[in-house]
PDB file of C-alpha atoms in Angstrom:
ATOM      1  CA  MET A1120       0.004   0.263   0.034  1.00 50.00           C
ATOM      2  CA  ALA A1121       2.670   2.579   0.583  1.00 54.00           C
ATOM      3  CA  GLU A1122       4.570   2.204  -2.251  1.00 54.00           C
ATOM      4  CA  ASP A1123       1.497   2.143  -4.231  1.00 63.00           C
ATOM      5  CA  LYS A1124       1.216   5.766  -2.497  1.00 59.00           C
ATOM      6  CA  ARG A1125       4.131   7.194  -3.520  1.00 59.00           C
ATOM      7  CA  GLN A1126       3.150   6.339  -6.734  1.00 74.00           C
ATOM      8  CA  PHE A1127       1.597   9.617  -6.551  1.00 81.00           C
ATOM      9  CA  PRO A1128       3.538  13.006  -5.905  1.00 90.00           C
ATOM     10  CA  THR A1129       4.112  12.969  -2.142  1.00 94.00           C
ATOM     11  CA  GLU A1130       5.315  16.112   0.198  1.00 95.00           C
ATOM     12  CA  VAL A1131       6.364  16.321   4.096  1.00 97.00           C
ATOM     13  CA  VAL A1132       4.821  17.608   6.413  1.00 97.00           C
ATOM     14  CA  ASP A1133       6.707  19.269   9.852  1.00 96.00           C
ATOM     15  CA  LEU A1134       4.494  18.299  12.691  1.00 97.00           C
ATOM     16  CA  PRO A1135       3.896  21.276  15.571  1.00 96.00           C
ATOM     17  CA  SER A1136       5.420  18.780  17.664  1.00 95.00           C
ATOM     18  CA  LYS A1137       8.359  18.685  16.279  1.00 94.00           C
ATOM     19  CA  GLY A1138       8.478  14.968  17.212  1.00 95.00           C
ATOM     20  CA  LEU A1139       9.343  15.657  20.728  1.00 94.00           C
ATOM     21  CA  LEU A1140       6.426  13.875  22.329  1.00 95.00           C
ATOM     22  CA  TYR A1141       6.486  10.475  20.597  1.00 95.00           C
ATOM     23  CA  PRO A1142       9.031   7.370  21.652  1.00 92.00           C
ATOM     24  CA  LYS A1143      12.503   7.508  19.734  1.00 91.00           C
ATOM     25  CA  ASP A1144      11.391   4.506  17.698  1.00 92.00           C
ATOM     26  CA  SER A1145       8.134   5.524  16.217  1.00 94.00           C
ATOM     27  CA  PRO A1146       8.440   7.075  13.097  1.00 95.00           C
ATOM     28  CA  LEU A1147       6.573  10.539  13.672  1.00 96.00           C
ATOM     29  CA  ALA A1148       9.932  11.028  16.587  1.00 95.00           C
ATOM     30  CA  SER A1149      10.948  12.523  13.096  1.00 95.00           C
ATOM     31  CA  GLY A1150       8.931  15.579  13.457  1.00 95.00           C
ATOM     32  CA  THR A1151       8.335  15.399   9.705  1.00 97.00           C
ATOM     33  CA  ILE A1152       4.914  12.979   8.054  1.00 97.00           C
ATOM     34  CA  GLU A1153       5.099  12.257   4.424  1.00 97.00           C
ATOM     35  CA  LEU A1154       1.623  12.634   2.461  1.00 97.00           C
ATOM     36  CA  LYS A1155       0.081  11.931  -1.020  1.00 95.00           C
ATOM     37  CA  TYR A1156      -2.057  14.626  -3.015  1.00 95.00           C
ATOM     38  CA  MET A1157      -5.855  14.047  -2.667  1.00 93.00           C
ATOM     39  CA  THR A1158      -6.904  11.885  -5.890  1.00 92.00           C
ATOM     40  CA  ALA A1159     -10.180  10.659  -7.151  1.00 92.00           C
ATOM     41  CA  LYS A1160      -9.854   7.952  -4.511  1.00 92.00           C
ATOM     42  CA  GLU A1161     -10.194  10.489  -2.347  1.00 93.00           C
ATOM     43  CA  GLU A1162     -12.945  12.048  -3.010  1.00 92.00           C
ATOM     44  CA  ASP A1163     -15.097   8.966  -3.101  1.00 94.00           C
ATOM     45  CA  ILE A1164     -13.936   8.961   0.406  1.00 94.00           C
ATOM     46  CA  LEU A1165     -15.653  12.257   1.032  1.00 92.00           C
ATOM     47  CA  THR A1166     -18.380  11.965  -0.717  1.00 90.00           C
ATOM     48  CA  SER A1167     -19.269   8.686   1.178  1.00 93.00           C
ATOM     49  CA  ARG A1168     -22.459   9.231   2.784  1.00 92.00           C
ATOM     50  CA  ASN A1169     -22.083   5.839   4.534  1.00 95.00           C
ATOM     51  CA  LEU A1170     -18.945   7.164   6.058  1.00 94.00           C
ATOM     52  CA  ILE A1171     -20.294  10.875   6.938  1.00 91.00           C
ATOM     53  CA  GLN A1172     -22.903   9.255   8.794  1.00 91.00           C
ATOM     54  CA  LYS A1173     -20.544   7.334  10.951  1.00 90.00           C
ATOM     55  CA  GLY A1174     -18.481  10.008  12.024  1.00 89.00           C
ATOM     56  CA  ILE A1175     -15.555   8.605   9.902  1.00 93.00           C
ATOM     57  CA  VAL A1176     -14.959  10.073   6.918  1.00 94.00           C
ATOM     58  CA  LEU A1177     -12.061  12.412   7.840  1.00 94.00           C
ATOM     59  CA  ASP A1178     -10.043   9.649   9.810  1.00 95.00           C
ATOM     60  CA  LYS A1179     -10.326   7.619   6.403  1.00 96.00           C
ATOM     61  CA  LEU A1180      -9.547   9.969   4.486  1.00 96.00           C
ATOM     62  CA  LEU A1181      -6.300  11.024   6.754  1.00 96.00           C
ATOM     63  CA  GLU A1182      -6.030   7.425   6.390  1.00 96.00           C
ATOM     64  CA  SER A1183      -5.496   7.203   2.557  1.00 96.00           C
ATOM     65  CA  VAL A1184      -3.008  10.090   2.938  1.00 96.00           C
ATOM     66  CA  ILE A1185      -0.761   8.973   5.474  1.00 97.00           C
ATOM     67  CA  VAL A1186       2.376   7.192   3.418  1.00 95.00           C
ATOM     68  CA  ASP A1187       3.836   5.223   5.860  1.00 95.00           C
ATOM     69  CA  GLU A1188       2.118   2.241   7.143  1.00 93.00           C
ATOM     70  CA  LYS A1189       4.185   2.108  10.401  1.00 94.00           C
ATOM     71  CA  VAL A1190       2.741   5.632  11.244  1.00 96.00           C
ATOM     72  CA  SER A1191      -0.748   5.319  12.735  1.00 96.00           C
ATOM     73  CA  LEU A1192      -3.385   8.075  12.959  1.00 97.00           C
ATOM     74  CA  ASP A1193      -4.172   7.019  16.246  1.00 97.00           C
ATOM     75  CA  ASP A1194      -0.642   8.198  17.457  1.00 96.00           C
ATOM     76  CA  LEU A1195      -1.288  11.597  16.353  1.00 98.00           C
ATOM     77  CA  LEU A1196      -1.802  14.431  18.938  1.00 97.00           C
ATOM     78  CA  LEU A1197      -3.908  16.223  18.114  1.00 96.00           C
ATOM     79  CA  GLY A1198      -1.975  19.207  16.939  1.00 96.00           C
ATOM     80  CA  ASP A1199      -0.053  17.199  14.811  1.00 97.00           C
ATOM     81  CA  LYS A1200      -3.450  15.973  13.452  1.00 97.00           C
ATOM     82  CA  ASN A1201      -4.726  19.464  12.498  1.00 95.00           C
ATOM     83  CA  ALA A1202      -1.318  19.954  10.690  1.00 97.00           C
ATOM     84  CA  VAL A1203      -2.244  16.969   8.746  1.00 97.00           C
ATOM     85  CA  MET A1204      -6.204  17.954   7.938  1.00 95.00           C
ATOM     86  CA  ILE A1205      -4.366  21.355   6.987  1.00 95.00           C
ATOM     87  CA  ALA A1206      -1.835  19.958   5.017  1.00 96.00           C
ATOM     88  CA  THR A1207      -4.182  17.576   3.057  1.00 96.00           C
ATOM     89  CA  ARG A1208      -6.963  20.549   2.074  1.00 94.00           C
ATOM     90  CA  VAL A1209      -3.859  22.101   0.488  1.00 94.00           C
ATOM     91  CA  LEU A1210      -1.869  19.370  -1.399  1.00 93.00           C
ATOM     92  CA  GLY A1211      -5.785  18.796  -2.455  1.00 92.00           C
ATOM     93  CA  TYR A1212      -7.790  21.541  -3.838  1.00 91.00           C
ATOM     94  CA  GLY A1213      -4.563  24.505  -3.310  1.00 92.00           C
ATOM     95  CA  LYS A1214      -3.849  26.883  -0.450  1.00 92.00           C
ATOM     96  CA  ASP A1215      -6.537  29.741  -0.990  1.00 91.00           C
ATOM     97  CA  TYR A1216     -10.141  28.259   1.270  1.00 89.00           C
ATOM     98  CA  THR A1217     -12.758  30.058   0.386  1.00 86.00           C
ATOM     99  CA  VAL A1218     -16.007  30.753   2.553  1.00 81.00           C
ATOM    100  CA  LYS A1219     -19.350  32.365   3.054  1.00 81.00           C
ATOM    101  CA  LEU A1220     -19.150  33.906   7.000  1.00 78.00           C
ATOM    102  CA  THR A1221     -22.422  35.951   8.565  1.00 81.00           C
ATOM    103  CA  ASP A1222     -20.994  38.801   9.541  1.00 79.00           C
ATOM    104  CA  PRO A1223     -21.821  39.103  13.043  1.00 77.00           C
ATOM    105  CA  SER A1224     -22.671  42.579  13.453  1.00 77.00           C
ATOM    106  CA  THR A1225     -25.260  42.684  11.063  1.00 82.00           C
ATOM    107  CA  GLY A1226     -25.976  38.845  10.347  1.00 81.00           C
ATOM    108  CA  ASP A1227     -25.127  39.586   6.512  1.00 82.00           C
ATOM    109  CA  LYS A1228     -23.361  36.850   4.602  1.00 84.00           C
ATOM    110  CA  GLN A1229     -19.459  37.918   3.643  1.00 82.00           C
ATOM    111  CA  GLU A1230     -16.787  35.848   1.769  1.00 84.00           C
ATOM    112  CA  GLU A1231     -13.610  35.518   2.364  1.00 82.00           C
ATOM    113  CA  THR A1232     -10.566  33.270   0.665  1.00 86.00           C
ATOM    114  CA  PHE A1233      -8.137  32.490   2.886  1.00 86.00           C
ATOM    115  CA  ASP A1234      -4.273  31.571   2.326  1.00 90.00           C
ATOM    116  CA  LEU A1235      -3.653  28.073   4.245  1.00 92.00           C
ATOM    117  CA  THR A1236      -0.436  27.971   3.701  1.00 92.00           C
ATOM    118  CA  GLN A1237      -0.228  31.076   5.928  1.00 90.00           C
ATOM    119  CA  ILE A1238      -1.309  28.919   9.283  1.00 91.00           C
ATOM    120  CA  SER A1239       1.515  28.734  11.104  1.00 92.00           C
ATOM    121  CA  ASP A1240       2.234  26.501  14.177  1.00 94.00           C
ATOM    122  CA  ARG A1241       1.825  27.490  17.682  1.00 90.00           C
ATOM    123  CA  LYS A1242       5.477  28.035  19.793  1.00 88.00           C
ATOM    124  CA  ILE A1243       6.495  25.467  22.265  1.00 86.00           C
ATOM    125  CA  ASP A1244       8.331  25.525  24.897  1.00 86.00           C
ATOM    126  CA  ARG A1245      11.334  22.719  23.843  1.00 85.00           C
ATOM    127  CA  LYS A1246      12.095  22.300  27.466  1.00 86.00           C
ATOM    128  CA  LEU A1247       9.005  20.716  28.717  1.00 86.00           C
ATOM    129  CA  PHE A1248       9.302  17.780  26.003  1.00 88.00           C
ATOM    130  CA  LYS A1249      11.768  15.565  27.491  1.00 78.00           C
ATOM    131  CA  ASP A1250      12.771  11.975  26.107  1.00 74.00           C
ATOM    132  CA  GLY A1251      10.139  11.610  23.927  1.00 80.00           C
ATOM    133  CA  LYS A1252       7.412  11.002  27.123  1.00 89.00           C
ATOM    134  CA  ASN A1253       4.146  12.103  27.265  1.00 95.00           C
ATOM    135  CA  GLU A1254       3.965  12.971  30.483  1.00 94.00           C
ATOM    136  CA  PHE A1255       3.395  16.468  32.565  1.00 95.00           C
ATOM    137  CA  GLU A1256       3.370  16.840  36.272  1.00 96.00           C
ATOM    138  CA  PHE A1257       1.153  20.265  37.292  1.00 97.00           C
ATOM    139  CA  GLU A1258       0.651  21.443  40.657  1.00 98.00           C
ATOM    140  CA  LEU A1259      -3.104  22.571  41.146  1.00 98.00           C
ATOM    141  CA  PRO A1260      -2.447  26.455  42.073  1.00 97.00           C
ATOM    142  CA  SER A1261      -6.262  26.444  45.148  1.00 97.00           C
ATOM    143  CA  SER A1262      -5.748  22.741  46.390  1.00 97.00           C
ATOM    144  CA  LYS A1263      -1.805  22.236  46.117  1.00 97.00           C
ATOM    145  CA  ILE A1264      -2.666  18.839  44.530  1.00 98.00           C
ATOM    146  CA  LYS A1265      -0.041  17.454  42.191  1.00 98.00           C
ATOM    147  CA  ILE A1266      -1.226  15.179  38.767  1.00 98.00           C
ATOM    148  CA  LEU A1267       0.417  13.829  35.777  1.00 98.00           C
ATOM    149  CA  PHE A1268      -1.235  14.359  32.440  1.00 97.00           C
ATOM    150  CA  ARG A1269      -0.858  13.687  29.015  1.00 97.00           C
ATOM    151  CA  LEU A1270      -1.541  15.558  25.630  1.00 97.00           C
ATOM    152  CA  LEU A1271      -4.320  13.442  23.972  1.00 97.00           C
ATOM    153  CA  THR A1272      -4.238  12.235  21.249  1.00 97.00           C
ATOM    154  CA  HIS A1273      -6.515  10.855  18.022  1.00 96.00           C
ATOM    155  CA  LYS A1274      -7.281   7.159  19.662  1.00 96.00           C
ATOM    156  CA  GLU A1275      -7.774   9.272  22.960  1.00 96.00           C
ATOM    157  CA  GLU A1276     -10.637  11.911  21.433  1.00 95.00           C
ATOM    158  CA  LYS A1277     -12.254   8.529  19.984  1.00 94.00           C
ATOM    159  CA  GLU A1278     -12.662   6.836  23.287  1.00 94.00           C
ATOM    160  CA  ILE A1279     -14.182  10.553  24.188  1.00 94.00           C
ATOM    161  CA  ASP A1280     -16.138  10.666  21.496  1.00 91.00           C
ATOM    162  CA  VAL A1281     -17.820   7.061  22.530  1.00 89.00           C
ATOM    163  CA  GLU A1282     -17.949   7.904  26.076  1.00 89.00           C
ATOM    164  CA  LEU A1283     -20.060  11.118  25.386  1.00 88.00           C
ATOM    165  CA  LYS A1284     -22.459   9.318  23.158  1.00 85.00           C
ATOM    166  CA  ALA A1285     -23.150   6.777  25.663  1.00 83.00           C
ATOM    167  CA  LEU A1286     -23.421   9.350  28.221  1.00 79.00           C
ATOM    168  CA  ARG A1287     -26.181  11.149  25.756  1.00 76.00           C
ATOM    169  CA  LYS A1288     -28.843  10.019  27.233  1.00 68.00           C
ATOM    170  CA  PHE A1289     -28.544  11.148  30.360  1.00 69.00           C
ATOM    171  CA  THR A1290     -27.297  14.229  29.560  1.00 64.00           C
ATOM    172  CA  LYS A1291     -30.459  14.667  27.822  1.00 66.00           C
ATOM    173  CA  GLU A1292     -32.518  14.081  30.597  1.00 64.00           C
ATOM    174  CA  SER A1293     -29.842  16.628  33.505  1.00 64.00           C
ATOM    175  CA  GLY A1294     -29.340  18.994  30.843  1.00 62.00           C
ATOM    176  CA  ILE A1295     -25.454  18.984  31.927  1.00 68.00           C
ATOM    177  CA  SER A1296     -22.360  17.841  30.064  1.00 73.00           C
ATOM    178  CA  SER A1297     -20.224  16.024  30.837  1.00 85.00           C
ATOM    179  CA  GLU A1298     -17.436  16.539  27.818  1.00 89.00           C
ATOM    180  CA  ILE A1299     -15.047  18.904  30.354  1.00 92.00           C
ATOM    181  CA  THR A1300     -14.804  16.097  32.907  1.00 94.00           C
ATOM    182  CA  THR A1301     -14.472  13.059  30.489  1.00 94.00           C
ATOM    183  CA  ARG A1302     -12.244  14.815  29.022  1.00 95.00           C
ATOM    184  CA  LEU A1303      -9.833  15.856  32.362  1.00 97.00           C
ATOM    185  CA  LYS A1304     -10.058  12.156  33.605  1.00 97.00           C
ATOM    186  CA  LYS A1305      -8.691  10.935  29.855  1.00 97.00           C
ATOM    187  CA  ALA A1306      -5.786  13.876  30.613  1.00 97.00           C
ATOM    188  CA  ILE A1307      -5.224  12.460  34.252  1.00 98.00           C
ATOM    189  CA  LEU A1308      -2.458   9.673  34.790  1.00 98.00           C
ATOM    190  CA  SER A1309      -2.527  10.005  38.290  1.00 98.00           C
ATOM    191  CA  VAL A1310      -3.654  12.279  41.493  1.00 98.00           C
ATOM    192  CA  GLY A1311      -0.972  12.953  44.347  1.00 97.00           C
ATOM    193  CA  GLY A1312       0.701  10.001  42.839  1.00 96.00           C
ATOM    194  CA  ASP A1313      -2.122   7.578  42.323  1.00 98.00           C
ATOM    195  CA  THR A1314      -2.610   6.088  39.375  1.00 97.00           C
ATOM    196  CA  SER A1315      -5.565   4.358  39.562  1.00 98.00           C
ATOM    197  CA  ILE A1316      -8.496   5.232  37.234  1.00 96.00           C
ATOM    198  CA  LYS A1317     -10.950   4.699  40.496  1.00 97.00           C
ATOM    199  CA  ARG A1318      -9.273   7.407  42.350  1.00 98.00           C
ATOM    200  CA  ILE A1319      -8.875   9.769  38.777  1.00 98.00           C
ATOM    201  CA  ASN A1320     -12.567   9.509  38.281  1.00 97.00           C
ATOM    202  CA  GLU A1321     -13.070  10.500  42.098  1.00 97.00           C
ATOM    203  CA  PHE A1322     -11.240  13.292  42.217  1.00 98.00           C
ATOM    204  CA  VAL A1323     -12.314  14.977  38.405  1.00 97.00           C
ATOM    205  CA  ASP A1324     -15.945  14.629  39.865  1.00 95.00           C
ATOM    206  CA  ASN A1325     -16.038  15.543  42.816  1.00 96.00           C
ATOM    207  CA  GLU A1326     -13.001  16.930  44.335  1.00 97.00           C
ATOM    208  CA  LEU A1327     -11.599  19.119  41.610  1.00 97.00           C
ATOM    209  CA  LEU A1328     -12.325  22.882  42.164  1.00 97.00           C
ATOM    210  CA  SER A1329     -13.589  24.654  39.593  1.00 96.00           C
ATOM    211  CA  ARG A1330     -10.508  27.158  39.517  1.00 97.00           C
ATOM    212  CA  ASP A1331      -8.049  24.401  39.938  1.00 98.00           C
ATOM    213  CA  SER A1332     -10.154  23.022  36.893  1.00 97.00           C
ATOM    214  CA  PHE A1333      -9.596  26.078  35.032  1.00 97.00           C
ATOM    215  CA  ALA A1334      -6.338  26.331  35.640  1.00 97.00           C
ATOM    216  CA  PHE A1335      -5.248  23.137  34.553  1.00 97.00           C
ATOM    217  CA  ARG A1336      -7.441  23.736  31.322  1.00 96.00           C
ATOM    218  CA  GLU A1337      -5.084  26.710  30.661  1.00 96.00           C
ATOM    219  CA  GLN A1338      -1.631  24.776  31.293  1.00 96.00           C
ATOM    220  CA  LEU A1339      -3.320  22.102  28.681  1.00 94.00           C
ATOM    221  CA  GLN A1340      -3.692  25.085  26.584  1.00 92.00           C
ATOM    222  CA  GLU A1341      -0.489  26.520  26.618  1.00 93.00           C
ATOM    223  CA  ILE A1342       1.592  23.615  26.248  1.00 94.00           C
ATOM    224  CA  THR A1343      -0.386  21.578  23.580  1.00 94.00           C
ATOM    225  CA  PRO A1344       1.743  22.054  20.408  1.00 95.00           C
ATOM    226  CA  ASP A1345      -0.729  22.792  17.426  1.00 96.00           C
ATOM    227  CA  VAL A1346      -1.698  24.728  14.812  1.00 95.00           C
ATOM    228  CA  ASP A1347      -3.046  28.579  15.023  1.00 91.00           C
ATOM    229  CA  MET A1348      -6.479  28.387  13.438  1.00 86.00           C
ATOM    230  CA  SER A1349      -7.670  31.930  14.464  1.00 85.00           C
ATOM    231  CA  PHE A1350      -8.329  34.690  12.029  1.00 82.00           C
ATOM    232  CA  THR A1351      -9.849  37.845  11.954  1.00 80.00           C
ATOM    233  CA  PHE A1352     -13.043  38.818   9.946  1.00 78.00           C
ATOM    234  CA  ILE A1353     -13.158  42.375   9.579  1.00 80.00           C
ATOM    235  CA  SER A1354     -16.834  43.656   8.816  1.00 78.00           C
ATOM    236  CA  GLU A1355     -17.675  45.031   5.494  1.00 78.00           C
ATOM    237  CA  ALA A1356     -20.678  47.426   6.899  1.00 78.00           C
ATOM    238  CA  THR A1357     -18.823  48.336  10.103  1.00 81.00           C
ATOM    239  CA  GLY A1358     -14.943  47.800  10.007  1.00 80.00           C
ATOM    240  CA  GLU A1359     -15.066  45.870  13.254  1.00 81.00           C
ATOM    241  CA  ASP A1360     -13.617  43.038  13.441  1.00 83.00           C
ATOM    242  CA  THR A1361     -14.005  39.653  15.555  1.00 78.00           C
ATOM    243  CA  THR A1362     -11.829  36.787  15.940  1.00 82.00           C
ATOM    244  CA  MET A1363     -13.108  33.218  15.118  1.00 79.00           C
ATOM    245  CA  ASP A1364     -11.180  29.847  14.131  1.00 83.00           C
ATOM    246  CA  ILE A1365     -12.096  27.838  10.791  1.00 81.00           C
ATOM    247  CA  PRO A1366     -13.640  24.893  11.712  1.00 79.00           C
ATOM    248  CA  LEU A1367     -11.817  21.270  10.713  1.00 82.00           C
ATOM    249  CA  ASP A1368     -14.762  19.538   9.654  1.00 82.00           C
ATOM    250  CA  VAL A1369     -15.807  17.813   6.352  1.00 82.00           C
ATOM    251  CA  GLU A1370     -16.952  21.237   4.829  1.00 82.00           C
ATOM    252  CA  PHE A1371     -13.323  22.603   5.013  1.00 85.00           C
ATOM    253  CA  PHE A1372     -12.338  19.912   2.687  1.00 84.00           C
ATOM    254  CA  TRP A1373     -14.925  20.747  -0.039  1.00 76.00           C
ATOM    255  CA  PRO A1374     -13.993  23.327  -3.147  1.00 66.00           C
ATOM    256  CA  ALA A1375     -15.327  26.455  -2.474  1.00 54.00           C
ATOM    257  CA  GLY A1376     -18.354  25.469  -5.082  1.00 47.00           C
ATOM    258  CA  ARG A1377     -19.567  22.686  -3.158  1.00 54.00           C
ATOM    259  CA  ARG A1378     -20.992  24.317   0.376  1.00 48.00           C
TER     260      ARG A1378
END
C-alpha cells in the first residue's frame, strides 16, 4: 500500500510537536510526516454518505493520504493531526480556502478567502518535552495537589467521543454535558501519585475545584503543540473585527463551489 501511495506526488509536512512527544522508535519522532496528494479516490471517501453518517470520513481520508504504513493515525497528537488535515486540504485543492461567513454585527453574509499556507504553528517550549515522554506534572494552584497528565492523541479523542455518545441519554435528561470532566479524566494520569482510574474519576467528579480545573485547562492549552487556526474577520458594513477559528470539519475539504 505504501508503495502504491508513492506512485503519486508526495510532500513532507512538519509537525507542530517537532516529534518531541513520540517514542524514539516511532517514525513520528522525526517531527515530519509524508503525505500524498489527494486523488479521485480520496474524493470518493469525502463524498461517502455512509462514512459521513458514521462520523469516520475524516479518519478514512487521513489514513488514505499518510504514506508510511508504520504511522498510525491513532498515535497522532491532536495538534499534529490538525496540521495533517490542513496540509491534506492544501495538497488536494490548493492554498485558498473560500467560505461565506455571517457578519456578527449585521447578520449579513460575507465571503472571505484565506491562504492556508500562512497558518503557523503555535510556539512550544522545547524544555518541557523530554525523552519523547508525553507526561507532564502540574500543581493545582488552589488545592496544591500534584497531578500527572498527558496531551491527548487521536485515539483518546475517539474514546472520548464514544463515552460522550454513551452518556447522551443522561445528558438529555439532566441538561448537563459531561464533556469537560470526560476530557479531564482522559488527560490525567495520576492524582497525588495515585494512578488508579477509580481515584482519578473520584477526584474529577467530586474534588476538583472549578478554579483548579480552569487553571489546568489553561495549562493544557498553553503547552499543547498545535496550529493557530484563528483569523480576524473584518465586517464590511461596520469595519469591526472579530476573532474566529476555521472549523476543521468535512466541509473544510470541499472546494468553495460545493459548499
